Coordinates of C-alpha atoms in Angstrom, one line a residue:
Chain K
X273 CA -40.1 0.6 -13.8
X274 CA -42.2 3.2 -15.6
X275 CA -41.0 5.0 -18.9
X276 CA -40.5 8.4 -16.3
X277 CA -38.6 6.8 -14.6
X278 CA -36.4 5.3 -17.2
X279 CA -36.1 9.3 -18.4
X280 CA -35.7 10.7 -14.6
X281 CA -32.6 7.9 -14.6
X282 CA -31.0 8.5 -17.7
X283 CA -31.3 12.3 -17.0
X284 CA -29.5 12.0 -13.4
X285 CA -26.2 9.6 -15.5
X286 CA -26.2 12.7 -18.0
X287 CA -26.3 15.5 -15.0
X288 CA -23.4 12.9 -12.6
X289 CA -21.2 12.6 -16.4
X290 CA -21.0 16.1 -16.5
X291 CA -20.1 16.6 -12.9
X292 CA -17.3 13.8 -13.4
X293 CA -16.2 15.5 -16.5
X294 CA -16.1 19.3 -15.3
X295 CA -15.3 18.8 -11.9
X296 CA -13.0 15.8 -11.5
X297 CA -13.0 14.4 -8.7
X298 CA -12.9 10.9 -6.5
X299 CA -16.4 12.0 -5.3
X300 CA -18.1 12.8 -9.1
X301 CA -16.4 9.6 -10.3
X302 CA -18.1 7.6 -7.1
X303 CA -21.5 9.4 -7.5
X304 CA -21.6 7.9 -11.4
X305 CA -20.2 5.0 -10.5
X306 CA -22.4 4.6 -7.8
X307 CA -25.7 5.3 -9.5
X308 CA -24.4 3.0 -12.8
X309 CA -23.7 0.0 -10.2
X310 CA -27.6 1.0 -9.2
X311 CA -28.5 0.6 -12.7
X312 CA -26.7 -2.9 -13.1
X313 CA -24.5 -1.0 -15.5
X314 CA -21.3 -2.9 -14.3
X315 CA -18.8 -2.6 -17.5
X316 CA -19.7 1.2 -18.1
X317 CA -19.3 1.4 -14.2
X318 CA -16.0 -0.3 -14.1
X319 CA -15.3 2.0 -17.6
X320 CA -15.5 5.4 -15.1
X321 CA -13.5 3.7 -12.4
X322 CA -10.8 2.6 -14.6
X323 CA -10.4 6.2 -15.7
X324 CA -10.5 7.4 -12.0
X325 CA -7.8 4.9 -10.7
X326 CA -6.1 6.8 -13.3
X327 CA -6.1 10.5 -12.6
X328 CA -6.9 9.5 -8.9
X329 CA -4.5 6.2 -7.9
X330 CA -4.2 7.5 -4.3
X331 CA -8.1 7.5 -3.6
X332 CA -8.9 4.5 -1.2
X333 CA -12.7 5.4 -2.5
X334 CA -11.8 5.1 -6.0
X335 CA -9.5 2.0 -5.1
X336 CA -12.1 0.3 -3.3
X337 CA -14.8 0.6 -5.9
X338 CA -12.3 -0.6 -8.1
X339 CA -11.4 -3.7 -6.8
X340 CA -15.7 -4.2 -5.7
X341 CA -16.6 -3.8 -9.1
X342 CA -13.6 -6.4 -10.7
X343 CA -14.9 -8.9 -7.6
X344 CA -17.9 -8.5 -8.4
X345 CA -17.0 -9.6 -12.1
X346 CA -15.1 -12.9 -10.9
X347 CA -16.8 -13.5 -8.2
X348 CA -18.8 -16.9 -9.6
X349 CA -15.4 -18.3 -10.3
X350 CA -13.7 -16.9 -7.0
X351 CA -16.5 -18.5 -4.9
X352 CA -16.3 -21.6 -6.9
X353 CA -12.1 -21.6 -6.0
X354 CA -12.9 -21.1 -3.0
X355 CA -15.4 -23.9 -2.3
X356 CA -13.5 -26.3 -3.7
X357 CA -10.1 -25.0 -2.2
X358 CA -12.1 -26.0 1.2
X359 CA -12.7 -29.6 0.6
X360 CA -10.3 -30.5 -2.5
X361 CA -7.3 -27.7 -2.4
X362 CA -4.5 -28.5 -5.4
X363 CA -2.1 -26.1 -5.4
X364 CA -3.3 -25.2 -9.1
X365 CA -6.6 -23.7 -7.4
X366 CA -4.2 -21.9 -5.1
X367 CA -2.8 -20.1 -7.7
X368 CA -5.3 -19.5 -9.8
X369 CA -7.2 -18.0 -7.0
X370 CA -3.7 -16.5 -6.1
X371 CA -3.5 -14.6 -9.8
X372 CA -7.4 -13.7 -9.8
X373 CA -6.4 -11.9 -6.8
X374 CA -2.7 -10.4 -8.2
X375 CA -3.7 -9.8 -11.8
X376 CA -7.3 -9.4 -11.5
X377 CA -7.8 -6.9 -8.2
X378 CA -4.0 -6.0 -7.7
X379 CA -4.5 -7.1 -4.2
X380 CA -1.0 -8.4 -4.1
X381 CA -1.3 -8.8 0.3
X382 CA -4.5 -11.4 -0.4
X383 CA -2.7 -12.9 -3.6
X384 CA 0.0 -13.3 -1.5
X385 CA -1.8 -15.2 1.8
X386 CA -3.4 -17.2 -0.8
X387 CA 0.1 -18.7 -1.7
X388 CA 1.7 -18.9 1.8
X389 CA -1.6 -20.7 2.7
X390 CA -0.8 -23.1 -0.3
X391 CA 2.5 -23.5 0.3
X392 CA 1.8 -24.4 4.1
X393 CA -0.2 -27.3 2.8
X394 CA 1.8 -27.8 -0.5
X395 CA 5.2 -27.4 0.5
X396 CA 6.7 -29.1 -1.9
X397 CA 5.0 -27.4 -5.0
X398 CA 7.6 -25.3 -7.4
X399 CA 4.8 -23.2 -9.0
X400 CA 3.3 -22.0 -5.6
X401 CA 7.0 -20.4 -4.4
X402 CA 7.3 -19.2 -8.0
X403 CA 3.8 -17.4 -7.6
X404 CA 5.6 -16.3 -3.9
X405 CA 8.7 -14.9 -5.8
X406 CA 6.9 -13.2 -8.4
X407 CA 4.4 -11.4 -5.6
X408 CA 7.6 -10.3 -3.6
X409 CA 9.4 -8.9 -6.6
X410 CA 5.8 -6.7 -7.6
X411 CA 6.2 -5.9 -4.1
X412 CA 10.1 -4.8 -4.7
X413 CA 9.5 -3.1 -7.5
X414 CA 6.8 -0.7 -6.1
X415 CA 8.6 -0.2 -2.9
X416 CA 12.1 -1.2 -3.3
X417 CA 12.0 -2.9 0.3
X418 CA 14.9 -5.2 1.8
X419 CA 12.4 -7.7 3.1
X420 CA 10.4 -8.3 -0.2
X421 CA 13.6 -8.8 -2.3
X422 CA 15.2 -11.1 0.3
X423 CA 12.2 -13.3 0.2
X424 CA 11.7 -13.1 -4.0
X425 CA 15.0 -14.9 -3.7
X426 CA 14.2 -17.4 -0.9
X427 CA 11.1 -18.3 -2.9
X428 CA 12.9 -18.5 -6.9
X429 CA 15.6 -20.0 -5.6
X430 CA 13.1 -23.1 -3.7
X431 CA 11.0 -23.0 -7.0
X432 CA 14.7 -24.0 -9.0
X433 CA 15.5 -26.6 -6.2
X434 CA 12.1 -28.4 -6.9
X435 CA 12.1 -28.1 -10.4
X436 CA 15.8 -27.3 -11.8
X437 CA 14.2 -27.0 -15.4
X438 CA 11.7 -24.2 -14.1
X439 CA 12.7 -21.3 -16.7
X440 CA 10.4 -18.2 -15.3
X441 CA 12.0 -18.9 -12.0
X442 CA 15.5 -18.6 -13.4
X443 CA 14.7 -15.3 -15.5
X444 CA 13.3 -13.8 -12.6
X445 CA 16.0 -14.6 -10.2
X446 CA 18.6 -13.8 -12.9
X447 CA 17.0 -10.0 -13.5
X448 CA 16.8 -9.4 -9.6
X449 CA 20.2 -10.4 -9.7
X450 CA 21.4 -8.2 -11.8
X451 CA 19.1 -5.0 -10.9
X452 CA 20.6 -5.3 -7.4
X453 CA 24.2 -5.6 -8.8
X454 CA 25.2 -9.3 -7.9
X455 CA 26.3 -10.0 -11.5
X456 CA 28.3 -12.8 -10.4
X457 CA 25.6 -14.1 -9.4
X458 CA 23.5 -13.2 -12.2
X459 CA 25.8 -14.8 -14.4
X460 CA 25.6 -17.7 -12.9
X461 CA 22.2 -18.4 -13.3
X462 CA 22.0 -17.4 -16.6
X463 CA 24.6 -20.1 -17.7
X464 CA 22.4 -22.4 -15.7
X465 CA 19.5 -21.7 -18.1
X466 CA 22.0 -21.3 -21.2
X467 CA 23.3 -25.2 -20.3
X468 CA 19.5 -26.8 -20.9
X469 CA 18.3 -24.1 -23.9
X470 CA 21.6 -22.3 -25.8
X471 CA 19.9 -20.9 -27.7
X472 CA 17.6 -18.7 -25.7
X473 CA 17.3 -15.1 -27.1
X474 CA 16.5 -13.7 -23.8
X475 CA 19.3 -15.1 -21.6
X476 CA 21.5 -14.7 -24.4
X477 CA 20.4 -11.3 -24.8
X478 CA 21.1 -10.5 -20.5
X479 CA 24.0 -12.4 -20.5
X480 CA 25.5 -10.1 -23.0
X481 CA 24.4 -7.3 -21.0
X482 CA 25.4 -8.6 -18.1
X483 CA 29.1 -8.6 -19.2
X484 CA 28.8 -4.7 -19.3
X485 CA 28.1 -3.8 -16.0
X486 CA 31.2 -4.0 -13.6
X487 CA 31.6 -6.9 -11.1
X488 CA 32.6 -5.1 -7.6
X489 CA 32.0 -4.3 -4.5
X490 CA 30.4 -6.3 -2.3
X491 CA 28.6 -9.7 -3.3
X492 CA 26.4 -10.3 -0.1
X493 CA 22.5 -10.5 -1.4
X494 CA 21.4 -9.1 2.3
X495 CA 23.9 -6.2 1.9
X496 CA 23.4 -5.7 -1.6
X497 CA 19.2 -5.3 -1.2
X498 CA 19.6 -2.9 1.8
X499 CA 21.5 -0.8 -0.4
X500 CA 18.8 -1.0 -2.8
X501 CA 16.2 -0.2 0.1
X502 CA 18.4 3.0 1.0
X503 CA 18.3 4.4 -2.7
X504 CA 14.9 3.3 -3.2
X505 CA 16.0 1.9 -6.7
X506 CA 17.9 -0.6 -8.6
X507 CA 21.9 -0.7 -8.7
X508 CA 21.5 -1.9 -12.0
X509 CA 18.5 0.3 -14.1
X510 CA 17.4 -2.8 -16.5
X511 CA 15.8 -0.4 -18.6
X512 CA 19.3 1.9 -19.1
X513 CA 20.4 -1.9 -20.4
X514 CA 17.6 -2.1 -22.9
X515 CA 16.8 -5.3 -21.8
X516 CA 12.9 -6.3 -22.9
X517 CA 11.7 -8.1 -20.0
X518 CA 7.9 -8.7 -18.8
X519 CA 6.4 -5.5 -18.4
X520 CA 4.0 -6.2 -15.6
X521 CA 6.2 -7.5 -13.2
X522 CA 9.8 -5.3 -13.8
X523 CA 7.9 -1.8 -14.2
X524 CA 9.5 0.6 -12.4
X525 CA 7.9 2.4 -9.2
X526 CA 6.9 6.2 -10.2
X527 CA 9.2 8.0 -7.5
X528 CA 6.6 10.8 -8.3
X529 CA 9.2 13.6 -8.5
X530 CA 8.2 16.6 -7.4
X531 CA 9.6 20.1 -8.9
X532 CA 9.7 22.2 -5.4
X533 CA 8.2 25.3 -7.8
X534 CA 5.0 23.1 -7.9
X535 CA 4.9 22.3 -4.4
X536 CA 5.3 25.5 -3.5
X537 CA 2.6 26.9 -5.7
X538 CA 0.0 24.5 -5.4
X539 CA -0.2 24.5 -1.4
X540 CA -1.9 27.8 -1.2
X541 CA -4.6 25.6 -1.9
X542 CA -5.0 24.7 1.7
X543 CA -5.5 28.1 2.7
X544 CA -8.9 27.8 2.2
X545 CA -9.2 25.2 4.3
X546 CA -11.1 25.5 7.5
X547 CA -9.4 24.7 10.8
X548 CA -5.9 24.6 8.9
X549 CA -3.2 25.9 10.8
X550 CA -0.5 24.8 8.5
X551 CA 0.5 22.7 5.9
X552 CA 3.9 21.6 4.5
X553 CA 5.9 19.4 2.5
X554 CA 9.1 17.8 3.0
X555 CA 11.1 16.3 0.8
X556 CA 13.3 13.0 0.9
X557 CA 16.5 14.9 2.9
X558 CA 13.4 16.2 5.3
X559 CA 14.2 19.6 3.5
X560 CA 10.9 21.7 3.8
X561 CA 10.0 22.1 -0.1
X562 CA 6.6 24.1 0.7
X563 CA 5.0 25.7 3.2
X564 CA 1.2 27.5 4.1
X565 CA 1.0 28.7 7.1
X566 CA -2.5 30.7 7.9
X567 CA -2.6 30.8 11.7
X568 CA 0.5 31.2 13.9
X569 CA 2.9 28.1 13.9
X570 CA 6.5 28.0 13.5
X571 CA 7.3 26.2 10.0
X572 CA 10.3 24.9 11.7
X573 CA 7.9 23.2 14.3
X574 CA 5.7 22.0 11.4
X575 CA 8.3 20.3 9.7
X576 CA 9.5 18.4 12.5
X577 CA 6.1 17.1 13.7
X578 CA 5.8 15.5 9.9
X579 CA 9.7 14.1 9.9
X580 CA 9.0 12.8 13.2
X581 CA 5.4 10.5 12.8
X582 CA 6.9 9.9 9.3
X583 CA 10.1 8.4 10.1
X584 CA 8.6 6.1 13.3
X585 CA 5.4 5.5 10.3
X586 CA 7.7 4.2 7.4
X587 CA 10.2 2.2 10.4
X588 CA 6.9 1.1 11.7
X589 CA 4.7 -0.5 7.8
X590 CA 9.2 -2.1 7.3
X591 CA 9.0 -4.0 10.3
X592 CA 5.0 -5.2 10.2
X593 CA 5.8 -6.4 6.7
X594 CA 3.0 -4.2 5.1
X595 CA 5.1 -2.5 2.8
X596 CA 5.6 1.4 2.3
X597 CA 4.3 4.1 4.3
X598 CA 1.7 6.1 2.4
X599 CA -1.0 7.8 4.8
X600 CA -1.6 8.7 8.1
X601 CA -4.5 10.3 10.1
X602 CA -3.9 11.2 13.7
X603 CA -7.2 12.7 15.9
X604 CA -7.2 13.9 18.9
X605 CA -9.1 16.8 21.3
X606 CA -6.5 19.0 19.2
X607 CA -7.9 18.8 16.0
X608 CA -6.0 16.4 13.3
X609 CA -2.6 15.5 11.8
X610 CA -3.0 14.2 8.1
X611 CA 0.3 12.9 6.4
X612 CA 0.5 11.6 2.9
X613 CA 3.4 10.2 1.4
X614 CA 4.0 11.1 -2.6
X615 CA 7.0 9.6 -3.5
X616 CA 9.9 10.2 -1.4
X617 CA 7.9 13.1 0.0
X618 CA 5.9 13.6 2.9
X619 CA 2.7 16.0 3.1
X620 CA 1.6 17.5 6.6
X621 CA -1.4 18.8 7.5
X622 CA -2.3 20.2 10.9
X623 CA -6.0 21.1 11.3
X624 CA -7.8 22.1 14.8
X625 CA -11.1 20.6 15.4
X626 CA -12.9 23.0 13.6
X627 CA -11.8 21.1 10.1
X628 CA -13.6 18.0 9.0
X629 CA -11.7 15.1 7.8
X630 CA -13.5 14.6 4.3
X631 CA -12.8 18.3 3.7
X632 CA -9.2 17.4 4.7
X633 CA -8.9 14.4 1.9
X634 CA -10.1 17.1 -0.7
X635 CA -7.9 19.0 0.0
X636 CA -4.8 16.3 -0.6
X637 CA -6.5 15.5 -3.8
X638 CA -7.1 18.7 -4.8
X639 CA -3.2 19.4 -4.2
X640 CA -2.1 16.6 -5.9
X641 CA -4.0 17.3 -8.7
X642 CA -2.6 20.7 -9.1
X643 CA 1.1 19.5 -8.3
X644 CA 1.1 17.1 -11.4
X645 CA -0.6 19.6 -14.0
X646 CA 2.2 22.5 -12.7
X647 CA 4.8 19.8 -12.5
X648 CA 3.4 18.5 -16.3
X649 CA 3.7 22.4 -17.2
X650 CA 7.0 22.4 -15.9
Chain J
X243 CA -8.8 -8.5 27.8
X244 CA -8.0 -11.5 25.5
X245 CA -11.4 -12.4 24.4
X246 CA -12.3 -8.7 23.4
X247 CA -9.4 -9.0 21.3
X248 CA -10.1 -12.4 19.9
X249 CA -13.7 -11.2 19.0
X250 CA -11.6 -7.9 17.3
X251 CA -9.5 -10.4 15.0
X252 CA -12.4 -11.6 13.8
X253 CA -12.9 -9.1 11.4
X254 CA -12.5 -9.6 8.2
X255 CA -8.7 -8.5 7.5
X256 CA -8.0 -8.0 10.8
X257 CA -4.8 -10.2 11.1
X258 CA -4.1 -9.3 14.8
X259 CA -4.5 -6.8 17.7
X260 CA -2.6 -6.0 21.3
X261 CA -2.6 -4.0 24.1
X262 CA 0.5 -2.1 24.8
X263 CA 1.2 0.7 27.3
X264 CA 3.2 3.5 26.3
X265 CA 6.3 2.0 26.5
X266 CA 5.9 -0.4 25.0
X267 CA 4.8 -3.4 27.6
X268 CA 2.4 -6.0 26.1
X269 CA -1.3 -5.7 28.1
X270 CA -2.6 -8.3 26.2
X271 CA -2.0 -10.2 22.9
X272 CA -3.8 -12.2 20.0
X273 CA -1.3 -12.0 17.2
X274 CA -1.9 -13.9 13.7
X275 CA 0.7 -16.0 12.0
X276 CA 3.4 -13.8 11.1
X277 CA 3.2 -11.6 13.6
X278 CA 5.5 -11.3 17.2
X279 CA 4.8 -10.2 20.1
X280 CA 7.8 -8.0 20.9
X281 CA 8.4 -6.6 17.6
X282 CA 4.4 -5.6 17.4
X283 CA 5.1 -4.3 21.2
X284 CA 8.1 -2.3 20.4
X285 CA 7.2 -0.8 16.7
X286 CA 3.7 0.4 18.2
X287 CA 5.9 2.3 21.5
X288 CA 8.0 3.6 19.1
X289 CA 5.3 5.2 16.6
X290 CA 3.2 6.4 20.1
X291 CA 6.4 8.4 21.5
X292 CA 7.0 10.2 17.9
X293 CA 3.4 11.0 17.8
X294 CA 3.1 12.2 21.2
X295 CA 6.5 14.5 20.7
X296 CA 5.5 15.9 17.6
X297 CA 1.9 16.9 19.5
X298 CA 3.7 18.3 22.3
X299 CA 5.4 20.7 19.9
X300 CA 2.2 22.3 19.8
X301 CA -0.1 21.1 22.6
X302 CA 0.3 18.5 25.5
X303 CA -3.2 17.0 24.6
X304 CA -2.2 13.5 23.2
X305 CA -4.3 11.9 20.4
X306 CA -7.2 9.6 20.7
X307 CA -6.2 7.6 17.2
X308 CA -3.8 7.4 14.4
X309 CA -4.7 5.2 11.5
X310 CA -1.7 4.2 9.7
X311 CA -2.1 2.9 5.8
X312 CA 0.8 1.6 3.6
X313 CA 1.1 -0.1 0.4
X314 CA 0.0 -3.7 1.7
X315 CA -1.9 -3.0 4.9
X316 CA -3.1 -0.6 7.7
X317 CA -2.5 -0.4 11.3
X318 CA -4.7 1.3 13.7
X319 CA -3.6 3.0 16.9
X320 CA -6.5 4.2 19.8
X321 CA -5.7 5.5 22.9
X322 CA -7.9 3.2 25.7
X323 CA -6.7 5.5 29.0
X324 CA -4.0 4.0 30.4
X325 CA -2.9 1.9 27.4
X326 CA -3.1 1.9 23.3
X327 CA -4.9 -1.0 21.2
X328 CA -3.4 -1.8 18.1
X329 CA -4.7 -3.6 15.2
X330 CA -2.7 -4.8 12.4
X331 CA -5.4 -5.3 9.4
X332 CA -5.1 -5.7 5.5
X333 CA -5.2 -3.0 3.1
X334 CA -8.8 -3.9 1.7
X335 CA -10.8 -3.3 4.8
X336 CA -13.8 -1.9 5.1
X337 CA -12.3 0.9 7.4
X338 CA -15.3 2.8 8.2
X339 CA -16.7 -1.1 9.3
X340 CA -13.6 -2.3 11.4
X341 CA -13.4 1.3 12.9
X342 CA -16.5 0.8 14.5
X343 CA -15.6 -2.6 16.3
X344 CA -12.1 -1.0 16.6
X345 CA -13.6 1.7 18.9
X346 CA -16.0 -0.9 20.8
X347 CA -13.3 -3.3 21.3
X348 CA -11.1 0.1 22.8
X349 CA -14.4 1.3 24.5
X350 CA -14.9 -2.1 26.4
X351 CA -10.4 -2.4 27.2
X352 CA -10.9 0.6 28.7
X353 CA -13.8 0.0 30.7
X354 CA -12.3 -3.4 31.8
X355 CA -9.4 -1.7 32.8
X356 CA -11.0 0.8 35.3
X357 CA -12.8 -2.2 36.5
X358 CA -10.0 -4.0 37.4
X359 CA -8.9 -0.7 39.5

């Protein structure tokens, strides 16, 4: 490669940094990206995606990318796992491979066939239903589902039968315990841990928490985690308690609370998309929060099309197991439907067939760029 | 009906597919591990008939597809005539890649279908 062309390169980075930087957006980040993956610049490339899974963590683009660029950084050792998982599988490579995928990618649906694949063949190994339990309760704590904290407990609990001295498995079973108010239970566990180490800071520490919260109501774990499921959030706020417990896997879900000011506001910004015919946004009661409505169409009508897709969507990702709703794209000889879940609210778009689907998606972003600066404002 | 969809599954990430008429009555099935046949069946009837009465709030059209993401994986809804394919698929999928064989495995249900007519 020729010294004009090295100049012709280094001048097209400069012009896509100052597109990224002026004009934020999934697509400037991808162009750079894009051309520094050309120039086998991978940790500067994975330097601008980091930053856009940041102001952009919706963007399959930028999420995609991501998780191409971290592969592409393990992927001698992944390929080596894998190999050798083919012909000599120990439930150590299964969860190494298991925590490249969690920790590594945040795929937690491939970390988590990793282990059910392990455990199929290793049933009898504690550390591969720990790594089950502690995939679930990521899971839980993103999307506060039933199912996922029903199996986090399945999966500590088989981790303590096979190895009663397993201590992460304890903690973790005691903490989801206690967040979904079985304190009993919680208790329980905790003196279990307290009867091999007494003097353990941390159980100590949650067991003298645990005596604060009030022991009532009902006691069933099933009952208790649908509860959970219907608040979308904890009985029990661990972080109220002040209780210092492993930041990656207890962080709490962003609800992404939306002032109905800044929805309102920032939906104008689909007026100026073509082939809209409306646009709203409902909020967790299916309260319509905002509303643009360029050509002629009933709000009232608008908001029910979104509460009905949404409701049959999020029943729908419950019972396949896939977690929380978030998107939706519906095409037809109509034109399209786009819904997008932010937080416990739903955004609707209805477009005719005039309006193209990548102008659609800038659009969302767009929005949801301006909803979190007026929100920040507010 | 079966093989089209056995050739579908295997896609990367694509951890199962079936045929369901609108109400929810299994065509044809290759579901992976995890998956049943009657809850697949009756979520998928469900989703069609909200979609089809929100749409006829504004037009009696139908749709032709409705791709579904959540947190941990994506479904995929397309209308083959008389029936609807769906395909339940990890997040990480190349979308744009399994939409194509998505729409060829649809393209060739259909056409089997009015064959068998």
């Amino acid at each position: 490669m020729g010294l004009f062309d090295g100049f012709r390169r280094a001048r097209e980075l400069a012009r896509l940094e100052k597109d990224a930087r002026e004009r934020p957006s999934p697509i400037t980040f991808g162009a750079l990206a894009g051309k520094l993956i050309a120039a086998d610049d991978l940790n500067r490339a994975l330097e601008v995606v980091t930053e856009a899974m940041r102001l952009f963590p919706d963007s399959e683009r930028v999420q995609q990318t991501y998780k191409y660029l971290k592969k592409s950084k393990l992927e001698k050792e992944m390929h080596e796992i894998g190999r050798t998982l083919a012909t000599a599988p120990t439930p150590q490579l299964c969860n190494r491979l298991a925590h490249l995928y969690h920790r590594e990618l945040g795929d937690l649906d491939k970390a988590l066939g990793t282990l059910r694949d392990g455990v199929s063949r290793f049933p009898a190994s504690g550390d591969l239903h720990l790594g089950i339990g502690e995939i679930r309760l990521a899971r839980f704590h993103r999307d506060w589902l039933n199912k996922d904290g029903l199996e986090a407990i399945v999966h500590l609990k088989k981790a303590i039968t096979i190895d009663p001295s397993n201590y992460k498995a304890h903690m973790y079973l005691a903490n989801l315990y206690l967040e979904i108010g079985a304190v009993d239970k919680c208790s329980d566990v905790l003196r279990k841990v307290l009867k091999t180490t007494p003097d353990d800071g941390t159980a100590l520490e949650l067991m003298e928490k645990v005596k604060t919260v009030p022991s009532s109501g009902p006691t069933d774990e099933a009952l208790l985690l649908e509860q959970v499921e219907e608040r979308r959030g904890p009985l029990v706020d661990l972080s109220r308690l002040d209780i210092k417990v492993e930041s990656a896997i207890f962080k709490r879900a962003d609800l992404g609370r939306i002032a109905p000011e800044a929805a309102a506001t920032s939906i104008r910004s689909f007026e100026s998309l073509e082939g809209v015919i409306g646009a709203g946004m409902l909020d967790e009661n299916g309260k319509c929060i905002a509303k643009c409505i360029p050509a002629k169409l009933d709000a009232a009508v608008l908001g029910e099309m979104i509460g009905l897709v949404t409701h049959a969507a999020l029943d729908a990702s419950l019972k396949m197991d896939i977690g929380s709703f978030a998107r939706g794209t519906i095409e037809g000889s109509f034109g399209y439907f786009v819904l997008r879940r932010i937080g416990n609210h739903t955004l609707g778009i209805l477009a005719d067939e005039n309006a193209r689907p990548r102008d659609i998606d800038l659009a969302v972003n767009t929005f949801l760029g301006l909803i979190r600066r007026e929100s920040q404002e507010d | 009906m079966k093989d089209i969809l056995k050739k579908l599954n295997q896609e990367v990430g694509v951890k199962g597919s079936v045929v369901v008429t609108h109400d929810g009555i299994v065509v044809a099935s290759e579901l992976g591990e995890g998956l049943e046949k009657d809850v697949v069946a009756a979520m998928a009837a469900s989703v069609i008939s909200a979609i089809y009465k929100a749409l006829s709030r504004v037009n009696n059209a139908g749709f032709a597809r409705f791709i579904l993401t959540a947190s941990y994986g994506k479904m995929v809804f397309v209308d083959t005539g008389t029936a609807f394919l769906v395909v339940v698929a990890d997040k990480s999928i190349n979308i744009d890649t399994t939409l194509l064989e998505i729409q060829s495995a649809a393209l060739r249900i259909k056409t089997a279908s009015e064959i068998k007519v």
